[in-house]
Amino acid sequence: MAAERASSRVLPNGLSSRDFENALKEFAAAIGDANVIASGEALQDYRDPFAFASADPNAFAPAAAAKPSSVEEVRAIVKIANEFKIPLWVVSRGKNLGYGGPAPRVAGSVTIDLGRMNRILEVSEEFCYAVVEPGVTFFDLYEHIRAKKVKLWLSVPALGWGSVIGNALDRGVGYTPYGEHSENLCGMEVMLPNGEVIRTGMGALSRGKTWHMFKHGYGPTVDGLFLQSNLGIVTKAGIWLMPQPDFFIACDLQFERESDLEQIVDITGRLRREGIIQNTAVLSNAVRLISRLGARGKWFKGDGAAPEDVVQRKLREMGLGAWNLRFAVYGPEELAEGRLKIAKKAFAAILGSRFESKKWDVRAHSPEEFTAAIGSESVQAGVPSLFALEVLKYRGEDGGHIGFSPILAPSGKEAAKLANLVGRMCHEHGFDYYGGFSFGGRHLWSVMMILYDKKNDEHRTEVDRLFRKLVKEAGELGFAEYRAHVEYMDLVGDPYDFNGHALRSFTETLKDAIDPNGILAPGKQGIWPKAMRGAGSAHKGV
Amino acid sequence: MAAERASSRVLPNGLSSRDFENALKEFAAAIGDANVIASGEALQDYRDPFAFASADPNAFAPAAAAKPSSVEEVRAIVKIANEFKIPLWVVSRGKNLGYGGPAPRVAGSVTIDLGRMNRILEVSEEFCYAVVEPGVTFFDLYEHIRAKKVKLWLSVPALGWGSVIGNALDRGVGYTPYGEHSENLCGMEVMLPNGEVIRTGMGALSRGKTWHMFKHGYGPTVDGLFLQSNLGIVTKAGIWLMPQPDFFIACDLQFERESDLEQIVDITGRLRREGIIQNTAVLSNAVRLISRLGARGKWFKGDGAAPEDVVQRKLREMGLGAWNLRFAVYGPEELAEGRLKIAKKAFAAILGSRFESKKWDVRAHSPEEFTAAIGSESVQAGVPSLFALEVLKYRGEDGGHIGFSPILAPSGKEAAKLANLVGRMCHEHGFDYYGGFSFGGRHLWSVMMILYDKKNDEHRTEVDRLFRKLVKEAGELGFAEYRAHVEYMDLVGDPYDFNGHALRSFTETLKDAIDPNGILAPGKQGIWPKAMRGAGSAHKGV
């Protein structure tokens, strides 16, 4: 398929081949020939690694990629794009798998790859923050902090190869007490679509020292505008880090029955609101637990969803319950132990639950020892890894996934309602229900992945059907996603319909004012510039 | 002076008396005669209670006030204002004393007083939030919660008569773990300057249940735009409340020497970052402590700043140190006690410090008993009061105040630098240095009030001189305020100068797009609509 794609060149809409060649020359003059990628396998890498749904193999194909190394070079690219009216798409590391990876919403976009802007500009051990460029990965920042023996912990998502800033801007989730990544951003530098640079909050105070300490400034706070956004390009940002705790106690709970779900969610939610559980607790169902073993073929040879009795047998064989809950407690010993005791008592109310914990005296280990020993609890201790990749092989060697991750109330009833709906629909379309819930301070992220075989045409068709149905049926029950694959960015925005999608219209008013040429990431999260909007609908297509 | 002011009617700029009369008729037709105030003492109440600086007594005088009772009535007012190009100013309760109270930035504005929109729409004990209209005061919400025996705690500012929403939108501060009020807003309904209504975050999901549980939604987060803002009128919002803790231990620390400041700040800042101290710790200097007694005349008869030896004598007489620190710890008994122990040990490093604590078993009291018994620790337990008003009498029966409250790093050195500067300048202008610091999670709010006698002309002149100098000299050291009195809204924005005040220009671009007629609160926080902006300067005047 790669060869088939490479044969058809994708141009920005409305631009002649000649004009595009001229634009490419200007890009090359501004940032260097080697940093403009306009053909070949290297350009293929900027497509969706899991593409499945569209009949058109070029639906989300970029025309080129440009790799600036500085704010000035980003500005040069933005100016050229405005001149030629070329849509831009921006990626930090492009590792947002399941959401399209580096692929642009609009075919023929030029993708700005910020991977070369990978400087760690500051780490303040005293005030517990780092300032980084978008190309810095979780691995990079972790290694830097470890090498400098700085006593701060990162919060990392399941896969550590992504961008610290890119992940936070997309509202990524980690598993320490700092796990709501967008909430731990503090102070940004942003290039607007016209090439102007602003610094947010206290960063506007050119003589100030508190840019990365206070999230606000004087007048409106604009930072939120740049989350999941096509209103600006974040060129650096501060991220809060957690003071290294003296103790870390990883807790691992097994629950016998599927019907324990409501009680587990109610108790965990309450402990989160009370601050007893400090981090993003993760609740996993049977398939999610079993998928850690890799290929399903090792224990079930059939097609379609694995039968319930087969799954149950596998669970028992692994010594696991129907639900598994993981969280950790952190702090000075007496506080960590106090939290553990309270949590144990709370979960003892669930008949047949098993509570295991493993205590670490963090100070007793060198960073290297700790990293090596931490193993599968790593994300709760902010140690980046790639363990989670294993899961991709569940339905085939060349596996893909897409998530359906609505936000819901931390209520057992709500969680059960969603789990029942999603489970039933997955089975109907021949997929196992890989699922669970992550616990924010006041909400749940539903975690669900449709794991499929990229080489299987039937899988690809069914994934698309299933996803569309999920958005619709869950939306009718009041559940909607907080992020989306490029293919579904309009669809996922549909249920956000209060007062005729007034919030979307408002954001589009801002878009038109800030980006009159509509060059920056048109269509991202369903926000289209004026020229691409249809009357009363999300967009007229491109 | 009231009579002198009342004699001169203030009209919206450029509007004939006749057109204004017509507008008033339309306002009255829309919301009822009794709810439009266009003259007399009732209109005087919408002026700055502490006005001092301007030579023009009408500099911040409204033309009228309008008191809508519903979103529909707010919309009607906004439409009429657009029709007649009348500037609007919006107050929730108008109790923002020291920042102009209810007074508009632009003379001749019509003030929308949201005080009649005072419904408590929802209190979720399970999910720990309330949804209120802007007219709801801290007293109102507290009484409601107490009456219903809901086990949730508010966070309240020093004075409880203000609006819960208004305070949070202006980035007000309280003294529980939920003390950074703007950070605890979750989900708003906002009327835009064109009369359209949006619901932010998950509120856009008309079938959703998580509007007040998750601060974000799909696409950019716009909520921050409505803080200290003239981009919209918040008509309702969710605010997170704290689960009632089992135990509450109020801590009161005295430090002997003025030079202890650096060490106190460094230790307290660290304990905040580590989560040991959970709430907004408050550090107070000598004058702030003594001012709780009321009139200074009781112990010093002179003019100008009280001499150092007199202040020191008074402190000793009261049995107080040079600095006083108050914070509290909260939670289940073992956690609260654990925190107390750690904090005690940390502060023992400061020679001569005294640490007192008072422990409350919250469950052992009825809400009424607790409220009655809590006394001066009330704000740390979220009990609203008016105790702080006493301070106004410090320099005269008819006292006024204005604060200079920059944000700074939680660093002893920075705090000492600012305290020295502010102390010296206060003394030079004949005022005592009433000051201290409030500890946010990662920053300090400098707390400082210039207390003066409103009837004393020299005082009024010197307050103005002092304030202007403070903004300039502190600004040069990198300290700037996060809010401002209407008189100084442009001035306070000056130091936010990165890239030629690019952030302000950006916000003004949004302003022009959202409010093309520039009717909503022109000049608020230095943000002016296009027609009122000067070339390259903050504004051309009005």
XYZ file of C-alpha atoms in Angstrom, chain A residues 75 125-129 171 178 180 182-184 189 192 196-210 212-231 240-243 266 273-276 332 334-339 341-342 407-412 414 417 441-443 445 475-485 488-499 502-503 506-507 509-510 513-514 524-527, chain B residues 75 125-129 171 178 180 182-184 189 192 196-210 212-231 240-243 266 273-276 332 334-339 341-342 407-412 414 417 441-443 445 475-485 488-499 502-503 506-507 509-510 513-514 524-527:
228
model
C 7.935 32.006 11.608
C 14.628 21.806 41.072
C 13.739 24.459 43.678
C 10.459 25.499 42.062
C 9.682 22.126 40.479
C 9.203 22.793 36.807
C -4.856 16.652 27.009
C 0.459 15.240 38.074
C -3.712 15.530 34.108
C -2.812 19.929 30.451
C -3.468 21.099 34.006
C 0.264 21.085 34.707
C 5.290 30.862 24.172
C 0.183 33.041 16.155
C 3.611 37.137 15.943
C 4.890 35.609 19.155
C 3.128 35.964 22.498
C 4.102 34.741 25.916
C 1.176 33.878 28.125
C 0.446 34.728 31.739
C 3.413 36.114 33.650
C 5.560 35.487 30.549
C 4.247 38.767 29.192
C 6.230 40.457 31.957
C 9.583 40.619 30.238
C 11.443 41.266 33.494
C 9.440 38.717 35.512
C 10.511 35.464 37.108
C 7.161 33.748 37.612
C 6.234 29.030 35.092
C 4.943 29.440 38.640
C 1.572 31.145 38.220
C -0.841 30.025 35.513
C -2.464 33.384 35.073
C -1.433 36.975 34.556
C -3.277 40.232 34.189
C -6.527 40.150 32.218
C -7.914 37.070 30.474
C -5.993 33.789 30.586
C -5.474 32.649 27.009
C -3.501 29.435 27.541
C -6.508 27.135 27.185
C -6.996 28.407 23.632
C -3.908 26.488 22.563
C -5.075 23.065 23.748
C -6.257 20.790 20.904
C -6.025 23.910 18.885
C -5.473 25.491 15.511
C -5.119 28.989 16.943
C 5.165 21.393 36.547
C 7.060 18.453 37.970
C 6.466 16.624 41.206
C 8.935 16.820 44.079
C -17.933 4.782 43.598
C -12.127 13.564 45.677
C -10.976 13.234 49.271
C -7.356 13.287 48.147
C -6.589 9.862 49.612
C 6.643 10.991 53.606
C 3.608 8.376 57.702
C 1.402 10.021 55.093
C 1.852 7.293 52.487
C 1.133 4.624 55.120
C -1.877 6.584 56.359
C -3.331 6.770 52.861
C -4.510 2.151 55.492
C -7.553 4.266 54.623
C -15.498 11.634 29.708
C -17.933 10.508 32.362
C -18.944 11.168 35.919
C -17.066 9.130 38.550
C -20.257 7.258 39.250
C -20.641 3.504 39.327
C -22.614 5.793 34.725
C -24.040 2.045 31.649
C -9.812 14.267 40.264
C -13.499 14.761 39.506
C -14.199 12.758 36.360
C -11.737 9.019 31.294
C -23.602 10.592 22.506
C -27.323 10.038 22.935
C -26.640 8.894 26.485
C -24.548 12.011 27.149
C -21.076 10.507 26.753
C -18.671 12.218 24.364
C -14.978 12.053 23.595
C -12.468 14.725 24.569
C -10.162 13.988 21.613
C -10.410 12.344 18.222
C -8.698 10.672 15.309
C -13.531 11.591 13.092
C -12.790 15.127 14.190
C -16.067 16.515 12.892
C -18.104 13.530 13.998
C -16.831 13.621 17.570
C -17.735 17.305 17.809
C -21.352 16.684 16.814
C -22.779 15.910 20.276
C -21.316 19.194 21.619
C -24.466 20.834 20.370
C -25.693 23.245 23.058
C -27.468 26.225 21.490
C -22.577 27.825 19.856
C -19.240 26.969 21.462
C -17.481 31.004 19.071
C -14.172 29.223 18.592
C -15.052 33.402 15.361
C -11.739 33.439 17.206
C -9.887 36.749 13.702
C -6.523 35.174 14.498
C -8.509 20.378 13.804
C -11.047 19.253 16.405
C -13.812 20.329 14.031
C -12.805 23.996 13.947
C -29.580 39.575 26.663
C -22.736 16.554 47.662
C -21.629 13.379 45.888
C -19.474 15.104 43.272
C -18.524 18.116 45.431
C -19.578 21.161 43.467
C -8.922 35.641 40.583
C -9.439 25.310 47.367
C -7.156 29.639 44.306
C -10.309 30.767 39.581
C -8.720 27.300 39.495
C -11.838 25.816 41.073
C -22.435 29.688 30.866
C -21.200 36.979 24.491
C -25.324 34.619 22.068
C -24.979 32.159 24.933
C -22.284 29.509 25.080
C -21.655 26.790 27.615
C -18.017 25.918 28.046
C -16.261 22.574 28.245
C -18.588 19.623 28.725
C -21.487 22.085 29.019
C -21.554 22.192 25.236
C -22.740 18.594 25.382
C -26.424 19.227 25.854
C -27.103 15.673 27.022
C -23.982 15.473 29.202
C -23.626 15.198 32.966
C -20.001 16.277 33.441
C -18.961 20.706 36.388
C -16.618 17.718 36.735
C -14.126 18.166 33.901
C -12.647 21.577 33.133
C -12.123 20.919 29.475
C -14.089 19.610 26.541
C -13.335 18.976 22.917
C -11.075 21.500 21.180
C -9.702 24.650 22.803
C -10.634 25.492 26.391
C -12.102 28.981 26.383
C -12.944 29.427 30.075
C -9.825 31.445 30.886
C -10.949 34.110 28.435
C -13.675 35.141 30.867
C -11.396 35.818 33.825
C -10.809 39.562 34.462
C -12.474 39.939 31.142
C -14.545 42.085 28.852
C -15.173 39.263 26.390
C -15.691 22.925 43.158
C -16.205 22.477 46.870
C -14.085 20.559 49.326
C -15.333 17.389 50.986
C 11.618 29.251 51.731
C 5.051 22.343 46.816
C 5.367 19.070 48.693
C 1.677 19.175 49.567
C 2.319 19.151 53.318
C -8.489 12.082 58.383
C -3.671 10.333 60.932
C -3.002 12.426 57.848
C -3.684 15.767 59.537
C -1.477 14.781 62.472
C 1.227 13.566 60.108
C 1.257 16.869 58.268
C 4.348 16.831 62.738
C 6.287 17.398 59.522
C 2.852 37.912 42.051
C 6.266 36.641 43.043
C 8.292 33.485 43.273
C 8.004 31.594 46.579
C 11.579 32.539 47.309
C 12.835 34.158 50.483
C 12.437 37.654 46.258
C 13.501 42.297 48.015
C 0.855 26.218 45.257
C 3.801 27.537 43.243
C 3.788 31.306 43.702
C 0.636 36.765 46.190
C 7.857 46.581 37.694
C 11.490 47.299 36.989
C 12.407 44.518 39.398
C 10.021 42.125 37.640
C 7.095 42.293 40.078
C 3.666 43.089 38.649
C 0.099 42.964 39.854
C -2.443 40.394 38.748
C -5.429 42.735 39.237
C -6.033 46.460 39.462
C -8.236 49.305 40.584
C -4.868 52.004 37.325
C -5.988 49.363 34.874
C -3.808 50.687 32.050
C -0.869 51.466 34.299
C -0.763 48.008 35.851
C -0.719 46.459 32.377
C 2.351 48.435 31.321
C 5.039 46.069 32.613
C 3.438 43.166 30.708
C 5.470 44.281 27.734
C 6.952 41.201 26.077
C 7.302 41.716 22.316
C 1.933 41.316 22.131
C -0.313 39.506 24.601
C -3.712 39.466 20.913
C -6.451 39.862 23.505
C -7.799 41.122 18.468
C -10.152 38.711 20.228
C -13.852 39.935 16.843
C -16.227 39.110 19.683
C -11.207 46.478 31.684
C -7.726 45.260 32.601
C -6.310 47.539 29.906
C -8.128 45.819 27.028
